[in-house]
Amino acid sequence: PGNPMALLYLGFAYAEARRLDDALRSLRAASGHPGGMPWAAESVGWVLGLTGDAEGARAVLGESLLRMQTRYVPSSAIACIHLGLGDDDALFEWLERAAENRDALMPWLGYMPAFERVRPDPRFRALLTRLGLAQPRAESTGHTITVGSRLV
């Protein structure tokens, strides 16, 4: 119950299940931990955006940008707040920064359910391709499946 990493991932799971009140509780507990941890406070902003509390999400965004001047705040975490707000132009601007900075989230970007809404956006596919993360389309050929040029 007191592990900030567990609380963070529990918050993500609640958000995916659309249990946003539970997600906020869990993410706030993670962000309130002594010493803090990257992504926790910004995840609160993301979920506030999902609930429609744009004012609350923008307040978290402002605090995070201020904190960024003196402490590490991942660019991908700022992108996540914009994802929750539905501000896709700012989302992709911050994801580009994250890619340039080799942000630790980038290898997981294609797998995170949080980004499902923007998967159809050509900017998302282009980013994954540039990062070498685009997954080849699987095609059925009778009893075998070809993925890219490999037979599976």
Coordinates of C-alpha atoms in Angstrom, one line a residue, residues 6-136:
A6 CA 2.9 0.1 -7.1
L7 CA 0.5 3.0 -6.5
L8 CA 1.5 4.5 -9.8
Y9 CA 0.8 1.4 -11.8
L10 CA -2.4 0.7 -9.9
G11 CA -3.5 4.2 -10.9
F12 CA -2.7 3.4 -14.5
A13 CA -4.8 0.2 -14.2
Y14 CA -7.7 2.0 -12.6
A15 CA -7.6 4.7 -15.4
E16 CA -7.6 2.0 -18.1
A17 CA -10.7 0.5 -16.4
R18 CA -12.3 4.0 -16.4
R19 CA -12.3 3.9 -12.5
L20 CA -11.0 7.5 -12.6
D21 CA -11.8 8.4 -8.9
D22 CA -9.8 5.3 -7.8
A23 CA -7.1 6.2 -10.3
L24 CA -6.8 9.8 -8.8
R25 CA -6.7 8.4 -5.3
S26 CA -3.9 6.0 -6.2
L27 CA -1.9 8.5 -8.3
R28 CA -2.2 11.2 -5.6
A29 CA -0.9 8.8 -3.0
A30 CA 2.1 8.0 -5.3
S31 CA 2.8 11.6 -6.0
G32 CA 2.6 12.5 -2.3
H33 CA 5.4 10.1 -1.3
P34 CA 8.5 11.7 0.2
G35 CA 11.1 12.4 -2.4
G36 CA 8.5 12.1 -5.2
M37 CA 8.9 10.1 -8.3
P38 CA 8.9 11.1 -12.0
W39 CA 5.5 10.8 -13.6
A40 CA 3.4 10.6 -10.5
A41 CA 2.2 14.2 -10.2
E42 CA 1.8 14.4 -14.0
S43 CA -0.3 11.3 -14.0
V44 CA -2.7 13.1 -11.7
G45 CA -2.9 15.8 -14.3
W46 CA -3.5 13.3 -17.0
V47 CA -6.5 11.7 -15.1
L48 CA -7.8 15.1 -14.2
G49 CA -7.9 15.9 -17.9
L50 CA -9.7 12.6 -18.6
T51 CA -12.4 13.5 -16.0
G52 CA -13.0 16.8 -17.7
D53 CA -11.3 18.9 -15.0
A54 CA -9.2 21.0 -17.4
E55 CA -8.5 23.6 -14.8
G56 CA -7.1 21.1 -12.4
A57 CA -5.0 19.4 -15.2
R58 CA -3.7 22.8 -16.3
A59 CA -2.7 23.6 -12.7
V60 CA -0.7 20.4 -12.5
L61 CA 0.8 21.3 -15.8
G62 CA 1.9 24.7 -14.5
E63 CA 3.4 23.2 -11.4
S64 CA 5.2 20.5 -13.4
L65 CA 6.7 23.1 -15.8
L66 CA 7.9 25.1 -12.8
R67 CA 9.4 22.0 -11.1
M68 CA 11.1 21.2 -14.4
Q69 CA 13.3 24.3 -13.9
T70 CA 14.9 22.8 -10.8
R71 CA 14.3 19.0 -10.9
Y72 CA 13.9 16.2 -13.4
V73 CA 10.4 16.0 -14.9
P74 CA 10.3 13.7 -18.0
S75 CA 9.0 15.3 -21.2
S76 CA 6.8 12.3 -21.7
A77 CA 5.1 13.1 -18.4
I78 CA 4.3 16.6 -19.6
A79 CA 3.0 15.0 -22.9
C80 CA 0.7 12.8 -20.8
I81 CA -1.0 15.8 -19.2
H82 CA -1.7 17.1 -22.7
L83 CA -3.0 13.7 -23.7
G84 CA -5.5 13.9 -20.9
L85 CA -6.5 17.4 -21.9
G86 CA -7.0 16.3 -25.5
D87 CA -4.4 18.8 -26.7
D88 CA -2.9 16.7 -29.4
D89 CA -0.6 19.3 -30.9
A90 CA 1.1 20.0 -27.5
L91 CA 1.1 16.2 -26.9
F92 CA 3.1 15.5 -30.0
E93 CA 5.4 18.5 -29.4
W94 CA 6.3 17.0 -26.0
L95 CA 6.6 13.5 -27.3
E96 CA 9.1 14.8 -29.9
R97 CA 11.1 16.4 -27.0
A98 CA 10.9 13.1 -25.2
A99 CA 12.3 11.3 -28.2
E100 CA 15.1 13.8 -28.6
N101 CA 16.0 13.3 -24.9
R102 CA 15.8 9.5 -25.1
D103 CA 13.1 9.5 -22.5
A104 CA 12.7 6.2 -20.7
L105 CA 9.0 6.0 -21.7
M106 CA 9.6 5.9 -25.4
P107 CA 10.3 2.2 -25.8
W108 CA 6.9 1.5 -24.2
L109 CA 4.9 4.1 -26.1
G110 CA 3.5 1.7 -28.6
Y111 CA 2.2 -0.6 -25.9
M112 CA 0.6 1.8 -23.4
P113 CA -3.2 1.7 -23.4
A114 CA -3.2 5.4 -22.4
F115 CA -2.2 6.3 -26.0
E116 CA -4.9 4.3 -27.7
R117 CA -6.9 7.4 -28.6
V118 CA -4.0 8.8 -30.7
R119 CA -2.8 5.6 -32.4
P120 CA -4.7 6.5 -35.6
D121 CA -3.0 9.9 -35.7
P122 CA -0.3 9.8 -38.5
R123 CA 2.1 11.7 -36.1
F124 CA 1.9 8.8 -33.7
R125 CA 2.7 6.2 -36.3
A126 CA 5.5 8.5 -37.7
L127 CA 7.0 8.8 -34.3
L128 CA 7.0 5.1 -33.6
T129 CA 8.5 4.5 -37.1
R130 CA 11.3 7.0 -36.4
L131 CA 12.0 5.4 -33.1
G132 CA 12.2 2.0 -34.7
L133 CA 9.1 0.9 -32.8
A134 CA 6.5 0.5 -35.5
Q135 CA 5.2 -3.1 -35.5
P136 CA 5.0 -4.8 -38.9

